[in-house]
Coordinates of C-alpha atoms in Angstrom, one line a residue:
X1 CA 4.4 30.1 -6.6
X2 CA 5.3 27.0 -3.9
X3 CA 5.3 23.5 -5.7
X4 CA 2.0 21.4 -5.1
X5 CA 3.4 18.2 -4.1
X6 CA 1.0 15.1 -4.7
X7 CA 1.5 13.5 -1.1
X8 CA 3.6 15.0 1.7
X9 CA 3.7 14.2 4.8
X10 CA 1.8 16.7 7.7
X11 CA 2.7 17.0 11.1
X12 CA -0.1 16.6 14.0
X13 CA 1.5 18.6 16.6
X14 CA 1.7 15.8 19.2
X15 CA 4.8 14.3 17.7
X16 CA 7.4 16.4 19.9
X17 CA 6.2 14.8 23.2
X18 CA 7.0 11.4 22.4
X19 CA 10.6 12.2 20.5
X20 CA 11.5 14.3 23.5
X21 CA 10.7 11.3 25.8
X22 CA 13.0 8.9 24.0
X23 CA 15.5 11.6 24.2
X24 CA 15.1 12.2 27.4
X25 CA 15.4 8.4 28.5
X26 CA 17.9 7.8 26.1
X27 CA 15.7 5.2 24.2
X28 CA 17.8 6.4 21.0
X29 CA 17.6 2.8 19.1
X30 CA 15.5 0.6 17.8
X31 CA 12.3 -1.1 19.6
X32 CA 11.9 0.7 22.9
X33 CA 8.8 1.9 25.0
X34 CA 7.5 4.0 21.9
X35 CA 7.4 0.9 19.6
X36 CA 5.6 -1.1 22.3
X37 CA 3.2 1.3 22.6
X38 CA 2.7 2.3 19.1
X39 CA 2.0 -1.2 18.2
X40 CA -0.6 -1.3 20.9
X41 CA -2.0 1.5 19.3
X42 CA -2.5 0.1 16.0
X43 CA -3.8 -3.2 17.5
X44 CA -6.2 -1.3 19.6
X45 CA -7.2 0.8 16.5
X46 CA -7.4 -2.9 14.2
X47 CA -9.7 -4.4 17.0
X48 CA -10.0 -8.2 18.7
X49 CA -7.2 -10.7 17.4
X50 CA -4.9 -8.1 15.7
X51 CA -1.1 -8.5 16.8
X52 CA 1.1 -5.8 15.6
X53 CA 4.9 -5.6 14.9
X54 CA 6.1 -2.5 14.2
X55 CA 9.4 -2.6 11.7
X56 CA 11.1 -0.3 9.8
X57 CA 9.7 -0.6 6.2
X58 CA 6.7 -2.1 4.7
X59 CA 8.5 -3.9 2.5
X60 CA 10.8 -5.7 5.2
X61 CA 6.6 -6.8 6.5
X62 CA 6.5 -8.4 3.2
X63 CA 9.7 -10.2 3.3
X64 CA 9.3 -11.4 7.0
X65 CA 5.2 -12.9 6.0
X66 CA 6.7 -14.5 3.1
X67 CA 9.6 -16.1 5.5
X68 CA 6.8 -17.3 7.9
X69 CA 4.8 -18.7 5.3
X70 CA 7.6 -20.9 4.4
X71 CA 8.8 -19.6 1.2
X72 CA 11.8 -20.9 0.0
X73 CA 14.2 -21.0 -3.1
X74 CA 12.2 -22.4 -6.0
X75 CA 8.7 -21.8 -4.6
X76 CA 6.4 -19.4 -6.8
X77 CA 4.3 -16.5 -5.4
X78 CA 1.6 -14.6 -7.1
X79 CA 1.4 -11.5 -7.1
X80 CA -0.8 -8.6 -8.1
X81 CA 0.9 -7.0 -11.2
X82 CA 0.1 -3.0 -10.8
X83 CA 1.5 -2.0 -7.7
X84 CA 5.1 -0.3 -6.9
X85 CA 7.9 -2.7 -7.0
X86 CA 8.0 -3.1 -3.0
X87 CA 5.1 -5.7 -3.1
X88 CA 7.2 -8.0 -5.6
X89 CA 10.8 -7.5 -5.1
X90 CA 10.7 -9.2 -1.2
X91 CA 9.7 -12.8 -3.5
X92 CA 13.1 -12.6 -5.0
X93 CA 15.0 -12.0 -1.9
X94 CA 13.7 -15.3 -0.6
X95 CA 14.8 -16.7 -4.6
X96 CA 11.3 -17.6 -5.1
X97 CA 9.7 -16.9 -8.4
X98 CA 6.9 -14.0 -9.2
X99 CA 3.8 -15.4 -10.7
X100 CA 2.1 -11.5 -11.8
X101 CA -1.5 -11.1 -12.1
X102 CA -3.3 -8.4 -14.0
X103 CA -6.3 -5.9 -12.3
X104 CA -9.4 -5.9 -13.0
X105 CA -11.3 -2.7 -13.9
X106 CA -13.5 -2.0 -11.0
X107 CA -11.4 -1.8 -8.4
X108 CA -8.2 -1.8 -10.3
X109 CA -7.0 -4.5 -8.4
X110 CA -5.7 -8.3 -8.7
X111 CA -8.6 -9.8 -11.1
X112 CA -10.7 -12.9 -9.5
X113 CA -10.2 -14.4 -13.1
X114 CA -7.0 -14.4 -13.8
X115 CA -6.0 -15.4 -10.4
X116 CA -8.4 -18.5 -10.4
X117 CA -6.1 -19.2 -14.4
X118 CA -2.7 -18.4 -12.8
X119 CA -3.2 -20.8 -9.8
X120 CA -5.0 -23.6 -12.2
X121 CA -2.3 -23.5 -14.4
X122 CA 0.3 -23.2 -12.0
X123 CA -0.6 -26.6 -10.3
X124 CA -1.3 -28.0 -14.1
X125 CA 2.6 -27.4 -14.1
X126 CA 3.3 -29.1 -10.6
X127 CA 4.1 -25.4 -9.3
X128 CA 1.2 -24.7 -6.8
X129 CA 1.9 -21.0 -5.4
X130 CA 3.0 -20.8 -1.8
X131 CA 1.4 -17.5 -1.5
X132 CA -0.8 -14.5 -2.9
X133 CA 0.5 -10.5 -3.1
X134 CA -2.8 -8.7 -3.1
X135 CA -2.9 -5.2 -2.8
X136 CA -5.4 -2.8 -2.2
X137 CA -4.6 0.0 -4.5
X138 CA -4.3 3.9 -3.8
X139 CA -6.5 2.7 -1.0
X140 CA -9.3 1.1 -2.7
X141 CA -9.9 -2.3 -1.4
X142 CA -9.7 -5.2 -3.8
X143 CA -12.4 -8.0 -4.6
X144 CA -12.0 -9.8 -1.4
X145 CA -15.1 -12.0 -1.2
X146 CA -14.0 -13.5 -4.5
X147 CA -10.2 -13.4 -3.8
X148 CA -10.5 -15.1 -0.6
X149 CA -13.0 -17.4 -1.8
X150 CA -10.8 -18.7 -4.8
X151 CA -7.3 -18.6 -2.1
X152 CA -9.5 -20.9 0.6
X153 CA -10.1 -23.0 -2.4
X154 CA -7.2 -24.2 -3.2
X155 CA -5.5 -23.3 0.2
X156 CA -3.3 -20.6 -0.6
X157 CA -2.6 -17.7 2.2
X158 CA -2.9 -14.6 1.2
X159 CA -0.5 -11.8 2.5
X160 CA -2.9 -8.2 2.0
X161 CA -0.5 -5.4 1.0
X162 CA -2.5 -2.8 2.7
X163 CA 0.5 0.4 2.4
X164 CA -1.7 2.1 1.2
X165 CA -5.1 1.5 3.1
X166 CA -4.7 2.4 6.5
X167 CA -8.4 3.4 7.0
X168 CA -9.6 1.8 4.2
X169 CA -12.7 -0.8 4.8
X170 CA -14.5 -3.3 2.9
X171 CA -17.8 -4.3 4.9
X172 CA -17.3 -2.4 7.8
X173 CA -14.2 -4.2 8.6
X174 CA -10.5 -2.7 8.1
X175 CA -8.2 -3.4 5.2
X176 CA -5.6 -5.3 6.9
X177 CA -7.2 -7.8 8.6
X178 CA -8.4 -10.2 6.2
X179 CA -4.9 -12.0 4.7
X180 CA -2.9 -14.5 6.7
X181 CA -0.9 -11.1 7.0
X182 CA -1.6 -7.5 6.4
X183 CA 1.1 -4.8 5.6
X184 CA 1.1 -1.3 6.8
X185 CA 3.5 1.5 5.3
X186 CA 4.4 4.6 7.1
X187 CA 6.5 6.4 4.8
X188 CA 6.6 10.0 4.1
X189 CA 3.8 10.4 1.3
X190 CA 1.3 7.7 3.3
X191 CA -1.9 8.5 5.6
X192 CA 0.3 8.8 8.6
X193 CA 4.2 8.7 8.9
X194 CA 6.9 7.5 11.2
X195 CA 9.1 9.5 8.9
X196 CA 10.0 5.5 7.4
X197 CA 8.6 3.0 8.8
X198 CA 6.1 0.1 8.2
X199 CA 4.1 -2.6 10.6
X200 CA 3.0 -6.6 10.0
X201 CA -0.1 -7.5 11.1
X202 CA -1.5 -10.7 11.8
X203 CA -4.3 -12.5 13.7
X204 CA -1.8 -14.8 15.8
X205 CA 0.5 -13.3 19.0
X206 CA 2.9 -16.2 18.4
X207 CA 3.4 -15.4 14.5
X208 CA 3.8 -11.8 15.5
X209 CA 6.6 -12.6 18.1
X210 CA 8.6 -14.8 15.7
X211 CA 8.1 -11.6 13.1
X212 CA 10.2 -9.7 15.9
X213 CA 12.4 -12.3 16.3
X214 CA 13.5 -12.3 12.6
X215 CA 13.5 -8.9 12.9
X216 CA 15.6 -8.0 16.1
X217 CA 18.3 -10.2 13.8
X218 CA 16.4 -13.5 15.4
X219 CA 19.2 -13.7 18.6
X220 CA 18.1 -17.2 20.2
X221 CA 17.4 -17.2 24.3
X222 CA 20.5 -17.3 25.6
X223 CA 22.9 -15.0 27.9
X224 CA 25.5 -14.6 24.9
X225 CA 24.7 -13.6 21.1
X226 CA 23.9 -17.2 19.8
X227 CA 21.8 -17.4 16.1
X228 CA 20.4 -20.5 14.9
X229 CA 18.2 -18.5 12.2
X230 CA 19.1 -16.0 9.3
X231 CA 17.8 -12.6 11.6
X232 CA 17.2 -9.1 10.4
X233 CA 17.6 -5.7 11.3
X234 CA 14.1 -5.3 10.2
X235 CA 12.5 -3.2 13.9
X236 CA 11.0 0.2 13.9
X237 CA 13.2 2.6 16.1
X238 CA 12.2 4.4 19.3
X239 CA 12.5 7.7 17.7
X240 CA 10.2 6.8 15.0
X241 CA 7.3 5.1 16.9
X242 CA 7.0 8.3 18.6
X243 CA 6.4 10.1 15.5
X244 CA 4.0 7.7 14.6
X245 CA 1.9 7.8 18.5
X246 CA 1.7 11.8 17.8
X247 CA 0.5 10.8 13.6
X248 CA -2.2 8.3 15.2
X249 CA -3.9 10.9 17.4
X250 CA -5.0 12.5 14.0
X251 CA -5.5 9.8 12.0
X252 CA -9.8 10.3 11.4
X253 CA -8.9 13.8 10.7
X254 CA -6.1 12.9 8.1
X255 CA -8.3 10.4 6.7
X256 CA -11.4 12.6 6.4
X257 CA -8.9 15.2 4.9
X258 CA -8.3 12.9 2.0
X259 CA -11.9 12.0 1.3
X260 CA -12.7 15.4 1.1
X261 CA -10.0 15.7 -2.0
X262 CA -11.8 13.2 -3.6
X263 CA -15.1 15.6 -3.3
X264 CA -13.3 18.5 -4.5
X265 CA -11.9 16.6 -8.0
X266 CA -15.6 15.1 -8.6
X267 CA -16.8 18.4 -8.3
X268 CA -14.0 19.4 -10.5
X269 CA -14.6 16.6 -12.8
X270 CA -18.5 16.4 -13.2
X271 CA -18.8 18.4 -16.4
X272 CA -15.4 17.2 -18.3
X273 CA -16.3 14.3 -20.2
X274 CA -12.3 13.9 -21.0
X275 CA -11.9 12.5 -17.7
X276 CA -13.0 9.7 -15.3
X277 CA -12.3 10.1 -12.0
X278 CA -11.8 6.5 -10.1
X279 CA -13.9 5.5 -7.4
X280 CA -15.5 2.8 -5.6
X281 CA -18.5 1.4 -7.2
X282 CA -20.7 0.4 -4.0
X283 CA -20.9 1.3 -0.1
X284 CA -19.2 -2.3 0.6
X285 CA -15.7 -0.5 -0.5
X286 CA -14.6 2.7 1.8
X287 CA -11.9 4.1 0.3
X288 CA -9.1 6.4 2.1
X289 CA -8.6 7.8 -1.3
X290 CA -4.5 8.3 0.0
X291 CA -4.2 9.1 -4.2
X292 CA -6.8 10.2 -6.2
X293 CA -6.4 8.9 -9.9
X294 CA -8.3 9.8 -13.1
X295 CA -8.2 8.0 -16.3
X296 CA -7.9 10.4 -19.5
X297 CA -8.9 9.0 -23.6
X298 CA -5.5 8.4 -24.1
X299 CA -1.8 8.8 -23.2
X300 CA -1.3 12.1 -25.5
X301 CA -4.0 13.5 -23.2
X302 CA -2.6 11.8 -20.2
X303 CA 1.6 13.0 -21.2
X304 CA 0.1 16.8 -22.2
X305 CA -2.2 17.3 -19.0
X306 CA 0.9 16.2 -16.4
X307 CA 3.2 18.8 -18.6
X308 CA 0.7 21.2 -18.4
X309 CA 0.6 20.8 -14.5
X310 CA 4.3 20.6 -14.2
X311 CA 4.6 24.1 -16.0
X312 CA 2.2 25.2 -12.7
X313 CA 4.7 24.0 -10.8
X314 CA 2.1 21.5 -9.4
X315 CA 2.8 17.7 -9.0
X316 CA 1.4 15.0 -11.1
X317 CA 2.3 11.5 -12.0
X318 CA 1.8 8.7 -14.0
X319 CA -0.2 5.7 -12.1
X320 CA 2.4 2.6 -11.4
X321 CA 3.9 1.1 -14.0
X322 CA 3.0 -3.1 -14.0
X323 CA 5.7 -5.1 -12.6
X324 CA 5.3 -7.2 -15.7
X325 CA 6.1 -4.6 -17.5
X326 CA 9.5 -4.0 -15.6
X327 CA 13.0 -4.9 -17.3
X328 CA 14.0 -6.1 -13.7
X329 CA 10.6 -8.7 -13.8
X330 CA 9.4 -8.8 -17.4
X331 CA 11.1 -12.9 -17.9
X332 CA 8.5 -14.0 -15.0
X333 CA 5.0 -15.4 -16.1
X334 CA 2.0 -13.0 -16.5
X335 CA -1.3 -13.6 -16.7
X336 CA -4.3 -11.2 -17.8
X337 CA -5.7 -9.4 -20.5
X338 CA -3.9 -5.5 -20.4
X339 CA -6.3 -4.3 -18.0
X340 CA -3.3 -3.0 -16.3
X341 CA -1.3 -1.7 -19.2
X342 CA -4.4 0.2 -20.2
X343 CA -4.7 2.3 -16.9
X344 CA -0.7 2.6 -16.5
X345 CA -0.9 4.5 -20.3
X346 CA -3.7 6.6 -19.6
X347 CA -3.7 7.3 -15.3
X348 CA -2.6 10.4 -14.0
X349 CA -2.4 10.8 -10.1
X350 CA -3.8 13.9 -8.5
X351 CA -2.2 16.2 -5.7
X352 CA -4.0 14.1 -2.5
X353 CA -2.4 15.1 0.5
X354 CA -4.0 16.5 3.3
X355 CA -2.0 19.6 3.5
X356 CA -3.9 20.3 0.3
X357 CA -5.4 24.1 1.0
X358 CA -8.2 25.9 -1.0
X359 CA -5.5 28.3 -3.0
X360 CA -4.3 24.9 -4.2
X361 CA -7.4 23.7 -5.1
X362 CA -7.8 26.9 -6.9
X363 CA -4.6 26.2 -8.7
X364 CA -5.5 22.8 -10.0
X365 CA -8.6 23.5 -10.7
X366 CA -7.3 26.8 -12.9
X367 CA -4.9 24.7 -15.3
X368 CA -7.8 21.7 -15.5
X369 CA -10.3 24.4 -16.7
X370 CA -7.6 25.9 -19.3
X371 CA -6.3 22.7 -20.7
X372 CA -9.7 21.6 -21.4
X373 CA -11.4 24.3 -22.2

């Protein structure tokens, strides 16, 4: 039997049009009439006061909101601690200092609490954070009524790693508009895909056009190639805004698609007391479900279950592994109480993506019955 990958990427069928256009005008490079379309695109689709830049990784959205917030050498940013690696590692290319945060257990996400300790105790030390890393995981939105509340407290912008969230909402309103910045990903295992690919979002045209400045390697105004700023070759190519116009036309259905997985493995789920399957707690959160995660009684269970898919030749895998936890980050300061560690040892992420047919389904749902029954 086929492997049963957890996320691939699916095409929409209206991809072609727009490669074969850049072809065909020789836009073969990055930026071009693709990207300035795309990006009108996702601003249309994030509503009133949304400015778009596409780029060409997520994670070179985080480095360019952390370089217009003003980090520097020295400076401290918090960041939420269970994630993947791309949310913290742009914080040391600017040789600013991670300040990790542990989840909470609701939404899995950066903990109100230990936020409110990290920033208290961070100015107690004359180190007030230039900025906050909060993510909203496997596209669950985090806490942000409280977050928000305790950042405008003591004035600290928030940058909303949102890679994972495209369609995600809290309140009616989309995940990605609520930091100083938002940060899309477009890789090959998210919602929709430019193949690689990623986008900043923020609420400010001007902040947007410096973005693509930085990342069109920030060449100044002039008739020759003159640089008075570090630049970037950080901007989304022609070729692969086109994949992305084709992606967006079937975003609803891609994101329905998901939801539907989530359905299928409560179903699955309901009578196996073994397992907890995560999900939101109230109708504030919507959830694109991009992963759906479970929780097992402990990591034997966890370790034996993801073998015992793997001899199905079906794709499982362990939830993120904290960044405190990391040997590349484990020296920085940490604050929490496990809440992180806990899920890491005994969270297993499902086969999600919306290629997912019903003889797969049928597959999964085979080796879950066997193992625990």
């Amino acid at each position: 039997m086929g492997r049963i990958y957890l996320s691939l990427s699916q095409q929409s069928g209206f991809e072609i049009e727009y490669i074969e256009k850049a072809l065909q005008s020789n836009w073969i490079t990055s930026g071009g009439p693709n990207v300035n379309d795309f990006e009108v695109e996702l601003q249309n689709y994030f509503g009133e006061d949304s400015f778009v830049a596409a780029l060409n990784s997520g994670t070179s959205a985080i480095h360019l909101s952390l370089i217009l917030l003003g980090v520097k050498p020295g400076d401290e940013v918090i960041c939420q601690s269970l994630t993947f690696s791309a949310s913290a590692n742009p914080i040391l290319y600017q040789g600013a200092t991670p300040i990790f945060v542990d989840s909470e257990p609701e939404t899995w996400n950066i903990c109100p609490e230990n936020l409110e300790i990290a920033i208290k105790d961070r100015i107690k030390k004359r180190r007030k954070p230039k900025a906050i890393i909060a993510v909203h995981l496997y596209g669950t939105p985090y806490k942000i009524d409280e977050i928000h509340a305790i950042a405008d407290r003591y004035g600290i912008p928030i940058i909303e790693d949102s890679a994972e969230a495209l369609g995600s909402c809290y309140k009616g309103k989309n995940c990605g508009t609520f930091g100083e910045f938002g940060i899309l990903s477009f890789n090959g295992n998210k919602i929709i895909t430019t193949s690689s690919g990623g986008a900043l979002i923020s609420n400010s045209k001007a902040l947007k056009e410096k973005a693509i400045f930085y990342a069109t390697q920030s060449k100044d105004d002039a008739i020759h190639y003159q640089h008075s700023e570090i630049g970037y070759n950080y901007r989304m190519s022609n070729i692969c805004a086109g994949i992305g116009l084709g992606q967006m036309k079937t975003l609803k259905e891609k994101i329905d698609s998901r939801r539907n997985n989530h359905l299928f493995y409560r179903e699955l789920f309901s009578t196996i007391e073994e397992v907890e399957l995560f999900e939101t707690k109230n109708e504030d959160y919507f959830s694109n479900y991009w992963l759906n995660t479970i929780l097992l009684k402990s990591s034997k269970v966890k370790n034996d279950l993801l073998q015992a898919f793997e001899e199905a030749n079906i794709e499982t895998r362990p939830i993120w592994k904290p960044m405190h936890l990391q040997p590349i980050f484990d020296s920085y300061p940490y604050y929490g109480n496990k809440v992180s560690e806990k899920l890491f040892e005994n969270g297993l992420c499902m086969p999600s993506g919306t290629n997912l047919t019903n003889e797969d389904k049928k597959r999964i749902e085979k080796v879950i019955n066997t193992f625990f029954n």
